[in-house]
Tab-separated table of C-alpha atoms in Angstrom:
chain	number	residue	atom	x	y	z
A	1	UNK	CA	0.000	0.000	0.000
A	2	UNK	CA	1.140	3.366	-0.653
A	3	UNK	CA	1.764	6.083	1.172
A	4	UNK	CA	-0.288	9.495	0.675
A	5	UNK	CA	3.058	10.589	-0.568
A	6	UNK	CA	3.982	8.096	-2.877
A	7	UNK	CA	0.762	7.978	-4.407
A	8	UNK	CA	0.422	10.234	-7.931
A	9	UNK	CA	-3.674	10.402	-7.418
A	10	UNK	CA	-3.448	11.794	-3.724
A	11	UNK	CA	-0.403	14.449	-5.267
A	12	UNK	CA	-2.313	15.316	-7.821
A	13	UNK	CA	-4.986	15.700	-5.394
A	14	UNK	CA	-3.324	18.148	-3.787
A	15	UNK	CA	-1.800	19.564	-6.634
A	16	UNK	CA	-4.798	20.234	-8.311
A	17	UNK	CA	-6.346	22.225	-5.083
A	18	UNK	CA	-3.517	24.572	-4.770
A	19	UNK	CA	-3.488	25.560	-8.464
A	20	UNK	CA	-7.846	25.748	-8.412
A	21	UNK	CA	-7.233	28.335	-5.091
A	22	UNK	CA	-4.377	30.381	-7.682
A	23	UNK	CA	-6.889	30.464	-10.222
A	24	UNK	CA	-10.070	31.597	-7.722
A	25	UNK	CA	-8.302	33.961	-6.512
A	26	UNK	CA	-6.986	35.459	-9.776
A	27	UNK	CA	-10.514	35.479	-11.244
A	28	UNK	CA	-12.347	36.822	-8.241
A	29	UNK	CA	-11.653	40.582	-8.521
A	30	UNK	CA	-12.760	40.014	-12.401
A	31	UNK	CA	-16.081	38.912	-11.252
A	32	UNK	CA	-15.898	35.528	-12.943
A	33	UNK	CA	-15.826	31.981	-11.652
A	34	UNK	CA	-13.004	29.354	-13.016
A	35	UNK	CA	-16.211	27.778	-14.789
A	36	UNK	CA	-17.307	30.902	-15.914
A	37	UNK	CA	-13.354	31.634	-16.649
A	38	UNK	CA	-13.294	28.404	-19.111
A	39	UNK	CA	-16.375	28.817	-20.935
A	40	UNK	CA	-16.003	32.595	-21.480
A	41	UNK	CA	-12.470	32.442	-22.845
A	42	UNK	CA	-13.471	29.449	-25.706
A	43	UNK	CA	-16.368	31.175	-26.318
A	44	UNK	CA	-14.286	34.450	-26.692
A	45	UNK	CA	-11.217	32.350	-28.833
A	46	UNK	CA	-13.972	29.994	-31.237
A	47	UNK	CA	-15.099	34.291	-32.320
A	48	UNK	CA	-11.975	35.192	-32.666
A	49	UNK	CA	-11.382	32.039	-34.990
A	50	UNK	CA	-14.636	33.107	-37.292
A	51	UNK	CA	-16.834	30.850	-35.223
A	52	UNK	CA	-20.025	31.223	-33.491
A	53	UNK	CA	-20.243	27.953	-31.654
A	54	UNK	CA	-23.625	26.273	-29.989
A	55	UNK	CA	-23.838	25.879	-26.408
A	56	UNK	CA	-22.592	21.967	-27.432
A	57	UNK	CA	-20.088	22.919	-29.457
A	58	UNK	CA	-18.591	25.199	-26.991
A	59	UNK	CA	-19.502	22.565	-24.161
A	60	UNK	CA	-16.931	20.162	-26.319
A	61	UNK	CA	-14.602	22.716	-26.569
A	62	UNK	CA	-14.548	23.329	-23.164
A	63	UNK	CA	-14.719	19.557	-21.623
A	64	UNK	CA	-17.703	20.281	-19.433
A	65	UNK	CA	-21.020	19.202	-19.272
A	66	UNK	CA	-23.937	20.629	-21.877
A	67	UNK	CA	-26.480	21.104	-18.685
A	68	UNK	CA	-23.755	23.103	-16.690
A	69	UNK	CA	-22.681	25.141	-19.795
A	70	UNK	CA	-26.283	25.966	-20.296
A	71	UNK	CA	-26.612	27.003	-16.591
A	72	UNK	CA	-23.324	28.734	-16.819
A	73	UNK	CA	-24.044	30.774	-19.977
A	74	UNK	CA	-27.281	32.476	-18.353
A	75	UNK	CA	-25.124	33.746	-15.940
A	76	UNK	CA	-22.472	35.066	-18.282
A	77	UNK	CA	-25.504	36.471	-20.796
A	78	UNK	CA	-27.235	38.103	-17.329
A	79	UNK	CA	-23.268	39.682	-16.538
A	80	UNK	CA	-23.885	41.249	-20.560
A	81	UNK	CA	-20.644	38.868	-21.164
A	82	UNK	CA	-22.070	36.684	-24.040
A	83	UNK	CA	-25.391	36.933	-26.216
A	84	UNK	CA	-27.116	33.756	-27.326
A	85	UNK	CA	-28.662	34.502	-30.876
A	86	UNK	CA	-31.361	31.734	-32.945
A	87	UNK	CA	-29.016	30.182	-35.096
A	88	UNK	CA	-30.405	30.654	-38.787
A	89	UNK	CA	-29.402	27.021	-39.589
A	90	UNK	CA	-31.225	25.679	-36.745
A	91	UNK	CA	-33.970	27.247	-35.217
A	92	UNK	CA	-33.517	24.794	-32.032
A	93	UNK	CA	-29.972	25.886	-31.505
A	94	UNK	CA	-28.824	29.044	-29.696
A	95	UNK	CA	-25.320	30.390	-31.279
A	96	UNK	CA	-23.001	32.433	-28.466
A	97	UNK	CA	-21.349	35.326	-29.056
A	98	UNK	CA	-19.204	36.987	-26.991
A	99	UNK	CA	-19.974	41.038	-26.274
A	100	UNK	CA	-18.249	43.517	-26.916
A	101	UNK	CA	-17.672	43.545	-23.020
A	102	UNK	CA	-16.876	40.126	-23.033
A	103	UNK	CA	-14.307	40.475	-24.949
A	104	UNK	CA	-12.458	43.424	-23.166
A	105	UNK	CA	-12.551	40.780	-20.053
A	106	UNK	CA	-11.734	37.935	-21.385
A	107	UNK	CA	-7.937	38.989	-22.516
A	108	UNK	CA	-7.366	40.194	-19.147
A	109	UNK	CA	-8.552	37.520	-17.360
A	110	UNK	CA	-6.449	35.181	-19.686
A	111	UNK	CA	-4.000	37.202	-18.443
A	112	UNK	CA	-4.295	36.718	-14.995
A	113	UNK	CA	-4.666	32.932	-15.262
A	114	UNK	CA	-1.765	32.589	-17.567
A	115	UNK	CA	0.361	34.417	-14.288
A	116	UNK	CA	-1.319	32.145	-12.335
A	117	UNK	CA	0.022	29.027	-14.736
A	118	UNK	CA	3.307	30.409	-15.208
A	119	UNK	CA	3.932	30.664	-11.566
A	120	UNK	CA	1.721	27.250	-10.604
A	121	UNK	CA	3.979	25.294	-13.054
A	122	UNK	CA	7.448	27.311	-12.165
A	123	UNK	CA	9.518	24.282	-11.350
A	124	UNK	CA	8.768	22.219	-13.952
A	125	UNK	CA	9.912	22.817	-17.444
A	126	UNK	CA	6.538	24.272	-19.920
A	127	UNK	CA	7.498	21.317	-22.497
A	128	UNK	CA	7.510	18.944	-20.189
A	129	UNK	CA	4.159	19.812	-18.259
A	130	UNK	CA	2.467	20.570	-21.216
A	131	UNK	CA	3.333	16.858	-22.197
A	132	UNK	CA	2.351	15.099	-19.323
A	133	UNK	CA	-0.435	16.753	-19.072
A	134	UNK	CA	-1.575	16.135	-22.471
A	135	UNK	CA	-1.065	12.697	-21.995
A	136	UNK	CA	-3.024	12.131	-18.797
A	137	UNK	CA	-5.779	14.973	-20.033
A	138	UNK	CA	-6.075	12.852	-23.540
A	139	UNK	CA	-4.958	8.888	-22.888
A	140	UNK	CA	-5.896	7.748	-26.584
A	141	UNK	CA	-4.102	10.569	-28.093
């Protein structure tokens, strides 16, 4: 049996609390949850690219679940940080786009979660976190 310090689930654990706190309290004078953080910021990037995803697309894009997106996204639109507009393709389907307020926020709070990273993942080279963590966040990759 191991012990809490041996074992990579209970460090990661760990690991993963101290970096959610970073981010929480990065976000938190920017008004916006992590959740609201992750959602806002695809949204924001899939405009940027030319797209104007659905709430599913954007629920992919994000890894979180449609429901919670949906929930999520009312609270972004009621903030005046997104708009959800009939999608002429698909009268069923909402597309999101990001306002023009959402998009002076999300930058910054990039921004402040990027410092957040940077500092979060200081002793550890960026190549080589980025490829672990690929590698546990996509297995069949």
């Amino acid at each position: 049996m191991l012990t809490p310090g041996d074992s990579p689930g209970f460090l990661l654990w760990h690991a993963t609390l101290r970096w959610q706190r970073g981010i929480a309290a990065a976000l938190a004078p920017l008004g916006l949850t992590h959740v609201q953080f992750v959602l806002l910021a695809c949204a924001w990037w899939l405009n940027s690219q030319g797209e104007h995803p659905n709430q599913l697309t954007l629920a992919r894009q994000a890894g979180t679940d449609v429901k919670m997106t949906s929930q999520v996204l009312r609270t972004l639109e009621q903030k005046g940080l997104v708009e959800r507009e009939v999608d002429p393709a698909d009268s069923r389907a909402k597309r999101l786009c990001v306002t023009a307020l959402g998009a002076e926020l999300a930058p910054r709070a990039i921004a402040a979660v990027e410092q957040v990273d940077a500092e979060f993942f200081r002793p550890v080279p960026r190549d080589q976190a980025v490829a672990l963590l690929g590698r546990l966040a996509r297995p069949e990759s």
